[in-house]
Amino acid sequence: MVLDLTPRAGYSTSWDAEFHSLDHQRTERFTHYGTAGSGIRLPAGDWALELVVGHNIPQGGPVIRDVFLVPQISVDGDTTLAFDPADTLPVTLGVAGVTSYVGGQLTWSLAGNGGIEYRSAHRVVLGSQLRTLQVGAVPEGWSLTTHVFGAEVARGAWWGVAAGPLDGLPNGFDHQADPADMAQVSLSVGANRPGDSRVSGDYRYPQDYGSVLLVPDTLPPGAGEPGIRDIPLPLDETVWLEDGVSWEIALSTVPSLIDDSKEIRVTTGFRDYAPGTEHTVSLNHAVLGPELGASQGIFRTGDRIHGSLPPLTDAHGHTVVSTPGTSEVRLYRDGVLYGAAGDPSGFSFTVPDGPADYLLVVSVDRSGGTTWLSTDVTARHQFRSARPAGAATVPVPASAVRFVPEQEHPANSVTPGSELTLPLEIQGTNGRLTVEVSYTDGVIWRASRTAAPTARTRRSPPGSPPPGRRASRRPRRPAPRPRCRTPHGAPRRRSPVRGAPAPRSPPVRPPGRP
């Protein structure tokens, strides 16, 4: 097979060809520099071809990338295929009346023949052109769909746009989103390393950065996530999201510019944002710790003790995942270690039928400098359990203590000597609550008096780090309300506790920072 390309005047040319078998899952790849390529040998049969042609000006200038997609080629002998880049048209994204350019991606998916599927993604980036053309029809029994999406900063706001699914690969595509078809999101993202910076000359450079990803639910596996990269934290921005897809807003931080394997990710999950609506989203706000949701907790089904107990969620319930980081679930039966698992978000242990006293310990350690928030969290759940009758699934009593600030603190730090109110939100079953506070970066913990149902405002002594908190609960006692002891001479004020008092909880021990 020979691929013959018409050159663009003044450009150097190279191309990549991927032949996808329509008979079974198989791909053959070829690369060539120049406008003509011979010696391509393929087994007889039906194939789809994606030909990506790059054009570069030797002395610099915009890069042009032509994408030709041939949905079906029947190979039964020598064949020559000719392609002319003059036939392609550009792909552009924008917001009408706001900006003429949005950086993003174009993705296509070819699927059929009993589950065979091929995908490809191409970037739409500033300073280059992506141009497309479909050559020939899609074979019977197959479908070819295209999505285009992107993100951009313009006029003091961030914009997320998306179009699709489109039937086939368009011959060029221009999508200008209508602001009337977009939702407004007030986004606040908290810092991971509050105040971390370095000084060079007369300027202080922040060292805490993150990328805000605006991800549509149409994003195919393996495609890069669109977003705004390398923004100093904390941040407060206005985000506009186009209707027609569900969006996930995520924070992704890579604290080390050398080792990109270290990542902290906080995500909202996919949500619908209706046109003309307004929303508030807060990510990575302290205090981070365990949370119990509708599908989270500990359960007993037959001879299995199983469940989901995420050890890290932010103050608004968004799951936090740190890489690297170690997490562990340990189950003790009558005081003896019975089993261990590595993923608190989904665990299962097979245990004997008879009644026994159990202790389930969930812990996460993400120390090492990538973040200063909740570097070590441990939750301990004690309960007695036996095999339930039949195939019933029985919930095991579990609870969690949440520290939910009444006011937003995106910097995730407080000024020494200032007041910080942290109402307690208690999730789960009832019991006795005790609270301890540390003003020594977690070295010394002081037990507070308990009353009901208010939480004391704590004042940090001048020059001290932000206070740490930990809480524990014991079952089968009335649930008092916490009072936090302040240092000598510091005033104490009352503020309401959010939520109802409750029981036994995981002792949460942050490292002395909110």
Coordinates of N, CA and C in Angstrom, one line a residue, residues 210-293:
G210 N -1.9 24.5 41.6 CA -2.8 23.5 41.3 C -3.4 23.7 39.9
S211 N -4.0 22.7 39.3 CA -4.7 22.8 38.0 C -6.2 22.5 38.3
V212 N -7.0 23.4 37.8 CA -8.5 23.2 37.8 C -8.9 22.6 36.5
L213 N -9.5 21.3 36.6 CA -9.9 20.6 35.4 C -11.4 20.7 35.3
L214 N -11.8 21.0 34.0 CA -13.2 21.1 33.7 C -13.5 19.9 32.7
V215 N -14.0 18.8 33.2 CA -14.0 17.6 32.5 C -15.5 17.2 32.1
P216 N -15.8 17.1 30.8 CA -17.1 16.7 30.4 C -17.3 15.2 30.5
D217 N -18.5 14.7 30.7 CA -18.7 13.3 30.9 C -18.5 12.5 29.6
T218 N -18.3 13.3 28.5 CA -18.1 12.7 27.2 C -16.6 12.4 26.9
L219 N -15.7 12.7 27.9 CA -14.3 12.5 27.7 C -14.0 11.0 27.6
P220 N -13.4 10.6 26.5 CA -13.1 9.2 26.3 C -11.9 8.8 27.2
P221 N -11.8 7.5 27.5 CA -10.6 7.0 28.2 C -9.3 7.3 27.5
G222 N -8.3 7.8 28.3 CA -7.0 8.1 27.7 C -6.9 9.5 27.2
A223 N -7.9 10.2 27.0 CA -7.8 11.6 26.5 C -7.4 12.5 27.7
G224 N -6.6 13.6 27.3 CA -6.2 14.5 28.3 C -7.4 15.4 28.9
E225 N -7.3 15.7 30.1 CA -8.4 16.5 30.7 C -8.2 18.0 30.5
P226 N -9.2 18.6 29.9 CA -9.1 20.1 29.7 C -9.2 20.8 31.1
G227 N -8.5 21.9 31.1 CA -8.5 22.7 32.3 C -7.5 23.9 32.3
I228 N -7.5 24.6 33.4 CA -6.6 25.7 33.6 C -5.4 25.3 34.5
R229 N -4.2 25.4 34.0 CA -3.0 24.7 34.6 C -2.2 25.7 35.4
D230 N -1.6 25.1 36.5 CA -0.6 25.8 37.3 C -1.0 27.1 37.8
I231 N -2.1 27.1 38.6 CA -2.6 28.3 39.2 C -2.2 28.4 40.7
P232 N -1.6 29.5 41.2 CA -1.3 29.5 42.6 C -2.5 29.3 43.5
L233 N -2.4 28.6 44.6 CA -3.4 28.3 45.5 C -3.2 29.2 46.8
P234 N -4.3 29.6 47.5 CA -5.7 29.3 47.2 C -6.2 30.2 46.0
L235 N -7.4 29.9 45.5 CA -7.9 30.7 44.4 C -9.4 30.8 44.5
D236 N -10.0 31.9 44.0 CA -11.4 32.2 43.9 C -11.6 32.7 42.5
E237 N -12.4 31.9 41.7 CA -12.7 32.3 40.3 C -14.1 32.0 39.9
T238 N -14.5 32.7 38.8 CA -15.8 32.4 38.2 C -15.7 31.5 37.0
V239 N -16.5 30.5 37.0 CA -16.4 29.5 35.9 C -17.7 29.4 35.2
W240 N -17.7 29.4 33.9 CA -18.9 29.3 33.1 C -18.9 27.9 32.4
L241 N -20.0 27.1 32.5 CA -20.0 25.8 31.9 C -21.2 25.7 31.0
E242 N -20.9 25.2 29.8 CA -21.9 25.1 28.8 C -22.9 23.9 29.0
D243 N -24.1 24.1 28.7 CA -25.2 23.0 28.8 C -25.0 22.0 27.8
G244 N -25.6 20.8 28.0 CA -25.5 19.7 27.0 C -24.7 18.5 27.5
V245 N -23.8 18.7 28.5 CA -23.1 17.6 29.1 C -23.1 17.7 30.6
S246 N -22.7 16.7 31.3 CA -22.4 16.8 32.7 C -20.9 17.1 32.9
W247 N -20.6 17.9 33.9 CA -19.3 18.4 34.1 C -18.8 17.9 35.5
E248 N -17.5 17.6 35.5 CA -16.8 17.4 36.7 C -15.7 18.5 36.9
I249 N -15.8 19.1 38.1 CA -14.7 20.1 38.4 C -13.8 19.4 39.4
A250 N -12.5 19.5 39.1 CA -11.5 18.8 39.9 C -10.3 19.6 40.1
L251 N -9.7 19.5 41.3 CA -8.4 20.1 41.6 C -7.3 19.0 41.5
S252 N -6.3 19.3 40.7 CA -5.2 18.3 40.6 C -3.9 19.1 40.9
T253 N -3.2 18.7 41.9 CA -2.0 19.4 42.3 C -0.8 18.5 42.2
V254 N 0.3 18.9 41.6 CA 1.5 18.2 41.5 C 2.6 19.0 42.3
P255 N 2.8 18.8 43.6 CA 3.6 19.7 44.4 C 5.1 19.8 43.9
S256 N 5.6 18.7 43.3 CA 6.9 18.7 42.9 C 7.0 18.8 41.4
L257 N 7.8 19.8 40.9 CA 8.0 20.0 39.5 C 8.9 19.0 38.9
I258 N 9.6 18.2 39.8 CA 10.5 17.2 39.3 C 9.9 15.8 39.3
D259 N 9.1 15.5 40.3 CA 8.5 14.2 40.4 C 7.0 14.4 40.2
D260 N 6.5 14.2 39.0 CA 5.0 14.4 38.7 C 4.2 13.2 39.1
S261 N 4.8 12.2 39.8 CA 4.0 11.1 40.3 C 3.3 11.4 41.6
K262 N 3.7 12.6 42.2 CA 3.0 13.0 43.4 C 1.8 13.9 43.0
E263 N 0.6 13.5 43.4 CA -0.6 14.2 43.0 C -1.6 14.2 44.1
I264 N -2.3 15.3 44.3 CA -3.4 15.4 45.2 C -4.6 15.8 44.3
R265 N -5.7 15.0 44.4 CA -6.8 15.2 43.5 C -8.1 15.3 44.4
V266 N -8.9 16.4 44.2 CA -10.2 16.6 44.8 C -11.2 16.8 43.7
T267 N -12.3 16.1 43.8 CA -13.3 16.2 42.7 C -14.7 16.3 43.2
T268 N -15.5 17.0 42.4 CA -17.0 17.1 42.7 C -17.7 15.9 42.2
G269 N -17.2 15.1 41.3 CA -18.0 14.1 40.6 C -18.8 14.8 39.5
F270 N -19.4 14.1 38.6 CA -20.1 14.7 37.5 C -21.5 15.2 37.9
R271 N -21.8 16.4 37.5 CA -23.1 17.1 37.8 C -23.6 17.8 36.6
D272 N -24.9 18.0 36.6 CA -25.5 18.8 35.6 C -25.6 20.3 36.0
Y273 N -25.3 21.2 35.1 CA -25.4 22.6 35.4 C -26.3 23.2 34.3
A274 N -27.6 23.5 34.8 CA -28.6 24.0 33.8 C -28.3 25.4 33.4
P275 N -28.6 25.8 32.2 CA -28.4 27.2 31.7 C -29.0 28.2 32.6
G276 N -28.3 29.3 32.8 CA -28.8 30.4 33.6 C -28.8 30.2 35.1
T277 N -28.3 29.1 35.6 CA -28.3 28.9 37.0 C -27.0 29.3 37.6
E278 N -26.9 29.5 38.9 CA -25.7 29.9 39.6 C -25.4 28.9 40.7
H279 N -24.1 28.6 40.9 CA -23.7 27.5 41.8 C -22.5 28.0 42.6
T280 N -22.3 27.4 43.7 CA -21.1 27.6 44.5 C -20.4 26.3 44.7
V281 N -19.1 26.2 44.4 CA -18.3 25.0 44.6 C -17.1 25.3 45.4
S282 N -16.8 24.6 46.5 CA -15.6 24.8 47.3 C -14.9 23.5 47.4
L283 N -13.6 23.5 46.9 CA -12.8 22.3 46.9 C -11.6 22.4 47.8
N284 N -11.3 21.3 48.5 CA -10.0 21.2 49.3 C -10.0 22.2 50.5
H285 N -11.2 22.5 51.0 CA -11.3 23.3 52.2 C -11.2 22.4 53.5
A286 N -10.3 22.9 54.4 CA -10.1 22.1 55.7 C -11.4 22.2 56.5
V287 N -11.7 21.3 57.4 CA -10.8 20.2 57.9 C -11.1 19.0 57.1
L288 N -10.0 18.2 56.7 CA -10.2 17.0 55.9 C -10.2 15.8 56.9
G289 N -11.2 14.9 56.7 CA -11.3 13.7 57.5 C -12.4 12.8 57.0
P290 N -12.7 11.7 57.8 CA -13.7 10.7 57.4 C -15.1 11.3 57.3
E291 N -15.9 10.7 56.4 CA -17.3 11.1 56.3 C -18.1 9.9 56.0
L292 N -19.4 9.9 56.5 CA -20.3 8.8 56.2 C -21.4 9.3 55.3
G293 N -21.6 8.7 54.2 CA -22.7 9.1 53.3 C -23.8 8.1 53.2

